[in-house]
Amino acid sequence: MRRLPVSLLVGGTLLLVFVACALVPGWFAPYNPDAFNYTALLARPSGAHLFGTDQFGRDILSRTIWAAAVDLQIAIFAVIFPLLIGSVIGLFVGWYEGWLDIVFGRLVDLVVTFPFLVIVIAIVAILGPGLVNMYIAIATVGWVFYARLMRGEVLVQKHADYVAAARGLGYSTPRILFRHILPNAIRPVLVYSVTDMALEILLGSSLGYLGLGAQPPTAEWGVLIADGKNFFTQAPWTSLFPGIAIVLAGLAFSLTGDGLASLFELRR
Amino acid sequence: MNELLRVEQLGVVFHAARGRVYAVDGVDLAIAPGEVLGLVGESGSGKSVTLRAIARLLHEEAHITGRVLWQGRDLLTLPARALEQVRGAGIGTIFQEPMAALNPVLSIGLQIDESLRAHTGLDAAGRRARARELLDLVGIADAASRLRQYPHEFSGGMRQRAMIAIALAANPKLLLADEPTTALDVTIQDQILRLLLRLVSELSMAMLLVTHDLGVVASTCDRVAVMYAGRLCETGPTAQVLHAPRHAYTDALLRALPGEGAARARLQPIPGMPPRIDHPSPGCPFAPRCTHAEPRCDRERPAMQDVAPGRASACFAQDRLGVAA
Amino acid sequence: MSGDILSVAGVSKHFVGRRGVLDALRGRPMPVVHALEDVSLAIRRGETLGIVGESGCGKSTLARCLVGLHQPDAGSIAWDPAALGGRPRFRASQMVFQDPFGSLNPRLTVGSALAEVVGVHRLRPKSEIGARVRELLEQVHLPADAAQRYPHEFSGGQRQRIGIARALAAEPLMLIADEPVSALDVSVQAQIVNLFLELQERLALTLVFITHDLRLVRHLTERVAVMYLGRVVEVAETQALFADPRHPYTQGLLKAVPTIAQATRPAGPAITGELPSPLAPPPGCAFHPRCPIAVARCRTERPALLPDPAAPGLARERSAPDAHRVACHLAPQAAATAPA
Ligand SMILES: Nc1ncnc2c1ncn2[C@@H]1O[C@H](COP(=O)(O)OP(=O)(O)OP(=O)(O)O)[C@@H](O)[C@H]1O
Ligand SMILES: Nc1ncnc2c1ncn2[C@@H]1O[C@H](COP(=O)(O)OP(=O)(O)O)[C@@H](O)[C@H]1O
Ligand code: SF4
Ligand code: SF4
Ligand SMILES: [Mg+2]
Ligand SMILES: [Mg+2]
C-alpha cells in the first residue's frame, strides 16, 4: 500500500469534523442556534459563549456549527449537477470530436473569459435569490469545466487498445462510453470535484453574504458574516468565526483534493 | 588476461516502498581491450542495472556493493570529480531510447560540442571540425546542416547515430550500450550494429552490449554473459555458449526460440513464470522452472565455476546438458 | 485448401494529418499519411498468413481494416458469404493486440469482460454464460479462478491469454494477431505461440499473424506477405519466400535479421538508408531510394504485384492461387543477386 499523502490526512480529518457537525449539529452545538438571549447581546467570547454572541444573543459557535450543514449541502449540490452534466457532455464531445468539439471549444473560450462569479451572479439576479436558483446558476456554467476535463481524458482513453477491442467486439457506442471509457476516465474528474467543493463553498457563502444565496434566518456562513457586518467594529467575532469556518472548510476540501490527486498520481 | 574493466561481486539492492529488490546479485565480469561482451537475459534480469552500476548512473536509493575496477581504480569509491574524468575519457554510454537521452531543446551540434568541451582541450574551431568528423564517422551525411538540427528532426536510427557520436566525442576506450537497437527496425538495427562493430575495430574500443536478443549476440559479440534474476548464469565465447550451453537456463532459453524444430512444430517454452527478485531464493533462482533441477538446487546456491578454458557456469547440471531433455 | 475466406482488393487507407496555421495560410495541402496503398490479398480458410514489414509500413492499419476498426478509403474487403454462415461481419474476425497492458479494460474482472462478449451478442443463454467463461479460460490455459481477478493481477503472458480468450468469446472464424508476442520475453513468447497453434487445430481458425520477427514468421506461418510503405511487395508460401526471396527488399530484410546460426559479423551493408516518410512516399517503386539494383524505370514507374515469371512450376501461373507474387520490375534479375 502506498503511504497516504499528508495533505490527504490533514484535509480528510478536517473534513470529517465538518461532516460530523453537519450530520449531528445538536451533539456539538452548546445552544439552540436560534434561541435569543437578551441577557447576553453581542457578548464577547467567553467560557459560556466560546465564539461570543450576536445582536440577539444567539450563540455564534452554535450558529456556525449548524451552518455547516447548509454549507456542505452547498458544496455537494453545487458540484454534483455540473459533475453529472459535464461528464456526460464531455464523454460525447471527446468521443465524437468533429464539429461538436469545435462548438464546445468556442463555448469554453466564452465561459473562461468571464469571471465565474460574475456570470453566476448575473443568472441569480435574473432567476431571483435563493439556494435552488443558485444551484441552477452554478450548474449552467459549471458543467463546462467538468466537460473540459472529461473530454481531455476521453481523448486519451479512446485511443487505448481496450477501446479498440470493445469496438471490434461489436459493442454499442453507449456501452463503450459508459461501461468502458467512463470508469477509466472519471477519476481526475472526481478529484477535481473535491477541490471544486472548496470553491463552491466560497461562492455559496459569497452569494449568501450578498443576499443572493441562502436566505436569513437560515444559518449559513456567508449569511452569518453579513449579519455581523453592521456590528463588526464593536463585535468583530460575529463575522470572524464564520469567516474562519469558511477558510477551514475550503482548506479541508482543497487539501483532500490535492491529497487524492497525488495519491492517484494524476497529472495536473 | 589483460583486462580493461573488471567487475567483482557487483550487487545492487533497491529499497523500494514494497521492500528490497535484489536487482543485481554477485555479478563478476571482465572485458578485455577491443572485446565485445554481450550481456543477455530476459526483461528484469538486471542487465540495465548492471550497466548503470558500472557507469555509476544509478540513483541514490540504490545500494551498490562489490568493486568495479578500471585501470586499477575502483569506480564505485571514486570521488565525483575523478569519476567525471573517467566517464568522459574512458567510458562512453548509449541507451535504448536516444530521444530520452538527448536534450530536445538543444541542437545536435551543441550537444556534441558540450561533450567535446567537457572531455577534450580543443578550441571552438577545433570542436566544430571534430563534430563534423564525428557525424561522418557515425554515417550521418551532410554533417554541416545536420549539426544545426534538433533531435526531433532526426529519425530513430539517426538519433541513435547522434547518441553514438556524442559518446565518441571523448574517445572512450569502453562503450557501454544498453539495448541500442531494440527500438529500431531490423534494417536499421543492422546498420547500427555494423556501425558499432566498425567503430570498435577502427577505434580499438571495447564494448559491453546489453541486449535480450540472442541473434544480436551471436552476430556481434566475442563473448557473452547470460543473466537470470540478477545473477550471472554463465559466461564464455559466444559460439560455444550458444551452441553448447553449460547452464540449464541458457539451454532452456535457446530451446524456446523458434527456428530450431520443424515449421509449425510446438515450441519448447520455459514453464512457469519469471522469477521474483524481491524474495530471492537461497538456492538457484531458476530452480522452480528448471527441468534439470535436483534437490540441492532449491537450497544451495550454485557457484560460478570454470567449466572450460574461458568458460564459467553456475549450474549443478552443467555437465548433464546437451542430451535433449 | 478450401478456398478464400476473405478477399482484400485494392484497399487504400489514408490519414489526414494536422497542419500548422502557418502552413494553412501558405496554402499548403493537408499532410496525408499513405498508410495503405492498393493492397490486395486473399486469405484462405484455415491458413496462417504472416504479415511482415518495418514499423509504420501499415501492418496495424491493415489489421484494423480487416476487423472493421478502420473503413478503407478505397477498395473492398469481402468475406465469403458461405464461410460467414450468417454471422455478422464484425464477429467473423477478432483482433489480438500487441500491448498486453493497454488492451484490457483495467476496471473489468476477467470474468466480466468475457461474459460481456457472450452476453451482449446473446451467444449463450444467460444460464450458460458462466460455464462458457470457464470454458474460454480453460481453452487459453488460465485457472478458473482467473475470472474473479483484474488484469493488473496478471503477468504479460497471462494477459495476452486473456486477450485471446476475449477474442475467442466472439466465436470468430479468423484471428488477427497484431504483434501478439512482441512485448513478451522469449520464454513466454513460446507459450503464446504454442497456444495459437493449439487453438488453430482445435477450433479450425484462420490466423493472420502480424510481426516484425522473421524467425517467428518462418516457424509459424504458411504464407507471408511482405509490406513496404503501405504496399504489399511480395507474397509467397513461407518456405518459398525464405528459400528464394524475389524482392530486393525482402532479400535485404532476410539478410538483416541476426540469427543464432550465423555466428559471423555481417559484412557489407544489407539495406542502406532509412524508411522514407509515409507523408511523401517516393514515386515509382517506393523502395527505389534504398534499392541496390534500382534502374531508371524504378523512379517513375510503379511495379505491379504480379506472379514471378522466374518462379518454379505452378507458382508462375498468373491465376494460380499459390503464385509467388512480387512487385519489382527486375524480379527475375533480383533472383540472380539473391543471397545463396
Ligand atoms: N529504481 C529502481 N527501483 C526499484 N527497482 C528497480 C529500479 N530500477 C530497476 N529495478 C528493478 O531491477 C530489476 C532489474 O532491472 P533492469 O532494468 O536491469 O532489467 P533489464 O534486464 O535491463 O530488463 P529489460 O530487458 O526489461 O530492460 C527489475 O526487476 C527492475 O524492476
Ligand atoms: N489513426 C492514425 N492517424 C494518423 N496516422 C496513422 C494512424 N494510424 C496509423 N497511422 C500512420 O499510418 C502508417 C502505418 O501505420 P501502422 O499501420 O500502425 O504501421 P505498422 O503497424 O506497420 O507499424 C504510419 O505512418 C502511421 O503513423
Ligand atoms: S543449478 Fe539446478 S536449478 Fe539451477 S539451472 Fe542448474 S540444474 Fe537448474
Ligand atoms: S522495382 Fe526497381 S527499385 Fe523497386 S525493388 Fe525492383 S529493382 Fe528495386
Ligand atoms: Mg533494460
Ligand atoms: Mg503496428
Short mmCIF file of N, CA, C and O in Angstrom, two decimals, chain C residues 137-209:
data_model
loop_
_atom_site.label_atom_id
_atom_site.label_comp_id
_atom_site.label_asym_id
_atom_site.label_seq_id
_atom_site.Cartn_x
_atom_site.Cartn_y
_atom_site.Cartn_z
N LEU C 137 -11.61 -19.81 -20.46
CA LEU C 137 -10.39 -19.75 -19.65
C LEU C 137 -9.60 -21.04 -19.80
O LEU C 137 -8.37 -21.03 -19.90
N GLU C 138 -10.34 -22.13 -19.84
CA GLU C 138 -9.68 -23.43 -19.98
C GLU C 138 -8.97 -23.51 -21.34
O GLU C 138 -7.85 -24.00 -21.44
N GLN C 139 -9.62 -22.97 -22.37
CA GLN C 139 -9.03 -23.02 -23.71
C GLN C 139 -7.69 -22.29 -23.79
O GLN C 139 -6.82 -22.66 -24.57
N VAL C 140 -7.55 -21.22 -23.01
CA VAL C 140 -6.28 -20.48 -23.06
C VAL C 140 -5.40 -20.84 -21.87
O VAL C 140 -4.43 -20.15 -21.57
N HIS C 141 -5.75 -21.91 -21.18
CA HIS C 141 -4.95 -22.43 -20.07
C HIS C 141 -4.78 -21.43 -18.94
O HIS C 141 -3.67 -21.23 -18.44
N LEU C 142 -5.87 -20.80 -18.57
CA LEU C 142 -5.84 -19.97 -17.36
C LEU C 142 -6.67 -20.69 -16.31
O LEU C 142 -7.66 -21.35 -16.65
N PRO C 143 -6.28 -20.57 -15.04
CA PRO C 143 -7.07 -21.23 -14.00
C PRO C 143 -8.47 -20.61 -13.91
O PRO C 143 -8.66 -19.44 -14.25
N ALA C 144 -9.43 -21.40 -13.46
CA ALA C 144 -10.82 -20.93 -13.41
C ALA C 144 -10.97 -19.72 -12.50
O ALA C 144 -11.81 -18.85 -12.73
N ASP C 145 -10.13 -19.63 -11.44
CA ASP C 145 -10.29 -18.51 -10.51
C ASP C 145 -9.80 -17.19 -11.12
O ASP C 145 -9.94 -16.13 -10.52
N ALA C 146 -9.23 -17.25 -12.33
CA ALA C 146 -8.82 -16.02 -13.01
C ALA C 146 -10.03 -15.13 -13.26
O ALA C 146 -9.91 -13.91 -13.34
N ALA C 147 -11.21 -15.73 -13.35
CA ALA C 147 -12.42 -14.98 -13.68
C ALA C 147 -12.68 -13.85 -12.69
O ALA C 147 -13.17 -12.79 -13.07
N GLN C 148 -12.35 -14.07 -11.43
CA GLN C 148 -12.66 -13.04 -10.43
C GLN C 148 -11.58 -11.96 -10.33
O GLN C 148 -11.73 -11.03 -9.57
N ARG C 149 -10.49 -12.15 -11.04
CA ARG C 149 -9.38 -11.22 -10.84
C ARG C 149 -9.33 -10.14 -11.92
O ARG C 149 -9.94 -10.27 -12.97
N TYR C 150 -8.58 -9.07 -11.61
CA TYR C 150 -8.45 -7.94 -12.53
C TYR C 150 -7.17 -8.07 -13.35
O TYR C 150 -6.21 -8.70 -12.90
N PRO C 151 -7.16 -7.45 -14.53
CA PRO C 151 -5.99 -7.60 -15.41
C PRO C 151 -4.65 -7.30 -14.72
O PRO C 151 -3.66 -7.96 -15.00
N HIS C 152 -4.61 -6.30 -13.83
CA HIS C 152 -3.30 -5.94 -13.27
C HIS C 152 -2.72 -7.05 -12.41
O HIS C 152 -1.54 -7.00 -12.06
N GLU C 153 -3.53 -8.03 -12.08
CA GLU C 153 -3.01 -9.12 -11.25
C GLU C 153 -2.29 -10.19 -12.07
O GLU C 153 -1.81 -11.17 -11.53
N PHE C 154 -2.23 -9.98 -13.39
CA PHE C 154 -1.63 -11.00 -14.25
C PHE C 154 -0.34 -10.51 -14.89
O PHE C 154 -0.13 -9.31 -15.06
N SER C 155 0.51 -11.47 -15.27
CA SER C 155 1.74 -11.13 -15.98
C SER C 155 1.42 -10.86 -17.44
O SER C 155 0.31 -11.13 -17.91
N GLY C 156 2.41 -10.34 -18.16
CA GLY C 156 2.20 -10.01 -19.57
C GLY C 156 1.70 -11.18 -20.39
O GLY C 156 0.76 -11.05 -21.17
N GLY C 157 2.31 -12.33 -20.20
CA GLY C 157 1.91 -13.50 -20.97
C GLY C 157 0.49 -13.93 -20.64
O GLY C 157 -0.30 -14.27 -21.51
N GLN C 158 0.15 -13.87 -19.34
CA GLN C 158 -1.21 -14.25 -18.94
C GLN C 158 -2.24 -13.27 -19.50
O GLN C 158 -3.33 -13.66 -19.91
N ARG C 159 -1.87 -11.99 -19.52
CA ARG C 159 -2.81 -11.02 -20.08
C ARG C 159 -3.04 -11.29 -21.55
O ARG C 159 -4.13 -11.09 -22.06
N GLN C 160 -1.98 -11.69 -22.23
CA GLN C 160 -2.15 -12.00 -23.64
C GLN C 160 -3.12 -13.16 -23.79
O GLN C 160 -3.94 -13.19 -24.71
N ARG C 161 -3.07 -14.11 -22.87
CA ARG C 161 -4.04 -15.21 -22.90
C ARG C 161 -5.46 -14.68 -22.70
O ARG C 161 -6.41 -15.14 -23.33
N ILE C 162 -5.60 -13.72 -21.79
CA ILE C 162 -6.92 -13.14 -21.54
C ILE C 162 -7.43 -12.48 -22.82
O ILE C 162 -8.58 -12.64 -23.22
N GLY C 163 -6.52 -11.72 -23.49
CA GLY C 163 -6.90 -11.05 -24.74
C GLY C 163 -7.35 -12.06 -25.79
O GLY C 163 -8.29 -11.82 -26.54
N ILE C 164 -6.67 -13.19 -25.83
CA ILE C 164 -7.03 -14.22 -26.80
C ILE C 164 -8.39 -14.83 -26.43
O ILE C 164 -9.25 -15.03 -27.29
N ALA C 165 -8.59 -15.07 -25.14
CA ALA C 165 -9.88 -15.62 -24.70
C ALA C 165 -11.02 -14.67 -25.06
O ALA C 165 -12.09 -15.10 -25.51
N ARG C 166 -10.77 -13.37 -24.90
CA ARG C 166 -11.81 -12.40 -25.22
C ARG C 166 -12.14 -12.45 -26.70
O ARG C 166 -13.31 -12.37 -27.10
N ALA C 167 -11.10 -12.57 -27.53
CA ALA C 167 -11.35 -12.66 -28.96
C ALA C 167 -12.13 -13.94 -29.29
O ALA C 167 -13.06 -13.91 -30.07
N LEU C 168 -11.75 -15.04 -28.64
CA LEU C 168 -12.43 -16.32 -28.91
C LEU C 168 -13.88 -16.29 -28.46
O LEU C 168 -14.72 -16.99 -29.03
N ALA C 169 -14.17 -15.48 -27.45
CA ALA C 169 -15.53 -15.43 -26.92
C ALA C 169 -16.53 -15.04 -28.00
O ALA C 169 -17.69 -15.44 -27.95
N ALA C 170 -16.08 -14.28 -28.99
CA ALA C 170 -16.98 -13.86 -30.06
C ALA C 170 -17.15 -14.95 -31.11
O ALA C 170 -17.86 -14.74 -32.09
N GLU C 171 -16.49 -16.06 -30.93
CA GLU C 171 -16.56 -17.20 -31.85
C GLU C 171 -16.23 -16.79 -33.28
O GLU C 171 -17.04 -16.99 -34.20
N PRO C 172 -15.04 -16.22 -33.48
CA PRO C 172 -14.68 -15.74 -34.81
C PRO C 172 -14.20 -16.88 -35.71
O PRO C 172 -13.89 -17.97 -35.24
N LEU C 173 -14.18 -16.59 -37.02
CA LEU C 173 -13.60 -17.53 -37.98
C LEU C 173 -12.11 -17.28 -38.09
O LEU C 173 -11.34 -18.15 -38.44
N MET C 174 -11.74 -16.01 -37.80
CA MET C 174 -10.37 -15.62 -38.06
C MET C 174 -9.85 -14.78 -36.91
O MET C 174 -10.57 -13.92 -36.39
N LEU C 175 -8.63 -15.05 -36.51
CA LEU C 175 -7.97 -14.20 -35.51
C LEU C 175 -6.93 -13.37 -36.23
O LEU C 175 -6.18 -13.89 -37.06
N ILE C 176 -6.90 -12.09 -35.91
CA ILE C 176 -5.86 -11.24 -36.46
C ILE C 176 -5.01 -10.80 -35.29
O ILE C 176 -5.46 -10.05 -34.42
N ALA C 177 -3.79 -11.32 -35.24
CA ALA C 177 -2.94 -11.05 -34.10
C ALA C 177 -1.89 -10.03 -34.51
O ALA C 177 -1.06 -10.29 -35.36
N ASP C 178 -1.97 -8.84 -33.94
CA ASP C 178 -1.06 -7.75 -34.30
C ASP C 178 0.10 -7.73 -33.32
O ASP C 178 -0.03 -7.24 -32.20
N GLU C 179 1.20 -8.27 -33.72
CA GLU C 179 2.39 -8.36 -32.87
C GLU C 179 2.05 -8.90 -31.48
O GLU C 179 2.38 -8.29 -30.48
N PRO C 180 1.41 -10.06 -31.41
CA PRO C 180 0.90 -10.52 -30.12
C PRO C 180 1.98 -10.93 -29.14
O PRO C 180 1.71 -11.02 -27.95
N VAL C 181 3.20 -11.18 -29.63
CA VAL C 181 4.22 -11.63 -28.68
C VAL C 181 5.40 -10.67 -28.63
O VAL C 181 6.38 -10.92 -27.93
N SER C 182 5.29 -9.55 -29.33
CA SER C 182 6.45 -8.64 -29.38
C SER C 182 6.79 -8.06 -28.02
O SER C 182 7.93 -7.70 -27.77
N ALA C 183 5.80 -7.94 -27.14
CA ALA C 183 6.06 -7.34 -25.84
C ALA C 183 6.46 -8.39 -24.81
O ALA C 183 6.64 -8.07 -23.65
N LEU C 184 6.60 -9.63 -25.24
CA LEU C 184 6.84 -10.70 -24.27
C LEU C 184 8.27 -11.22 -24.35
O LEU C 184 8.92 -11.14 -25.39
N ASP C 185 8.72 -11.80 -23.25
CA ASP C 185 10.03 -12.42 -23.22
C ASP C 185 10.02 -13.72 -24.02
O ASP C 185 8.98 -14.35 -24.15
N VAL C 186 11.20 -14.09 -24.50
CA VAL C 186 11.31 -15.28 -25.34
C VAL C 186 10.62 -16.50 -24.73
O VAL C 186 9.86 -17.20 -25.39
N SER C 187 10.85 -16.72 -23.44
CA SER C 187 10.32 -17.95 -22.84
C SER C 187 8.79 -17.91 -22.82
O SER C 187 8.13 -18.93 -22.96
N VAL C 188 8.22 -16.73 -22.67
CA VAL C 188 6.77 -16.59 -22.62
C VAL C 188 6.20 -16.56 -24.05
O VAL C 188 5.13 -17.11 -24.31
N GLN C 189 6.97 -15.96 -24.95
CA GLN C 189 6.58 -15.94 -26.36
C GLN C 189 6.25 -17.34 -26.84
O GLN C 189 5.23 -17.57 -27.48
N ALA C 190 7.12 -18.27 -26.50
CA ALA C 190 6.94 -19.64 -26.96
C ALA C 190 5.61 -20.20 -26.45
O ALA C 190 4.91 -20.92 -27.16
N GLN C 191 5.25 -19.87 -25.22
CA GLN C 191 3.98 -20.35 -24.67
C GLN C 191 2.81 -19.84 -25.51
O GLN C 191 1.87 -20.58 -25.82
N ILE C 192 2.85 -18.56 -25.86
CA ILE C 192 1.73 -17.98 -26.60
C ILE C 192 1.68 -18.51 -28.03
O ILE C 192 0.61 -18.78 -28.57
N VAL C 193 2.85 -18.66 -28.64
CA VAL C 193 2.88 -19.22 -29.99
C VAL C 193 2.27 -20.63 -29.98
O VAL C 193 1.44 -20.97 -30.83
N ASN C 194 2.63 -21.41 -28.99
CA ASN C 194 2.05 -22.75 -28.88
C ASN C 194 0.54 -22.69 -28.72
O ASN C 194 -0.19 -23.51 -29.26
N LEU C 195 0.08 -21.69 -27.96
CA LEU C 195 -1.35 -21.56 -27.75
C LEU C 195 -2.06 -21.29 -29.08
O LEU C 195 -3.11 -21.87 -29.38
N PHE C 196 -1.47 -20.42 -29.89
CA PHE C 196 -2.07 -20.15 -31.20
C PHE C 196 -2.13 -21.42 -32.03
O PHE C 196 -3.15 -21.72 -32.67
N LEU C 197 -1.04 -22.18 -32.03
CA LEU C 197 -1.01 -23.42 -32.82
C LEU C 197 -2.11 -24.37 -32.35
O LEU C 197 -2.84 -24.95 -33.15
N GLU C 198 -2.23 -24.47 -31.04
CA GLU C 198 -3.20 -25.40 -30.47
C GLU C 198 -4.63 -24.97 -30.79
O GLU C 198 -5.46 -25.78 -31.20
N LEU C 199 -4.91 -23.67 -30.62
CA LEU C 199 -6.26 -23.17 -30.86
C LEU C 199 -6.65 -23.34 -32.33
O LEU C 199 -7.80 -23.64 -32.65
N GLN C 200 -5.68 -23.12 -33.18
CA GLN C 200 -5.97 -23.28 -34.59
C GLN C 200 -6.41 -24.69 -34.92
O GLN C 200 -7.34 -24.90 -35.69
N GLU C 201 -5.73 -25.65 -34.30
CA GLU C 201 -6.11 -27.04 -34.54
C GLU C 201 -7.49 -27.32 -33.95
O GLU C 201 -8.35 -27.92 -34.58
N ARG C 202 -7.68 -26.88 -32.71
CA ARG C 202 -8.93 -27.21 -32.02
C ARG C 202 -10.12 -26.54 -32.64
O ARG C 202 -11.21 -27.10 -32.68
N LEU C 203 -9.96 -25.29 -33.06
CA LEU C 203 -11.12 -24.50 -33.47
C LEU C 203 -11.14 -24.22 -34.97
O LEU C 203 -11.96 -23.45 -35.44
N ALA C 204 -10.22 -24.81 -35.71
CA ALA C 204 -10.15 -24.60 -37.17
C ALA C 204 -10.15 -23.11 -37.51
O ALA C 204 -10.89 -22.65 -38.37
N LEU C 205 -9.31 -22.36 -36.82
CA LEU C 205 -9.28 -20.92 -37.03
C LEU C 205 -8.35 -20.55 -38.18
O LEU C 205 -7.35 -21.22 -38.43
N THR C 206 -8.70 -19.47 -38.85
CA THR C 206 -7.77 -18.85 -39.77
C THR C 206 -6.98 -17.83 -38.95
O THR C 206 -7.55 -17.17 -38.10
N LEU C 207 -5.68 -17.73 -39.20
CA LEU C 207 -4.88 -16.84 -38.38
C LEU C 207 -4.07 -15.89 -39.26
O LEU C 207 -3.37 -16.31 -40.17
N VAL C 208 -4.21 -14.60 -38.99
CA VAL C 208 -3.34 -13.62 -39.62
C VAL C 208 -2.38 -13.15 -38.54
O VAL C 208 -2.81 -12.62 -37.52
N PHE C 209 -1.12 -13.40 -38.74
CA PHE C 209 -0.13 -13.17 -37.70
C PHE C 209 0.81 -12.05 -38.15
O PHE C 209 1.59 -12.21 -39.08
#
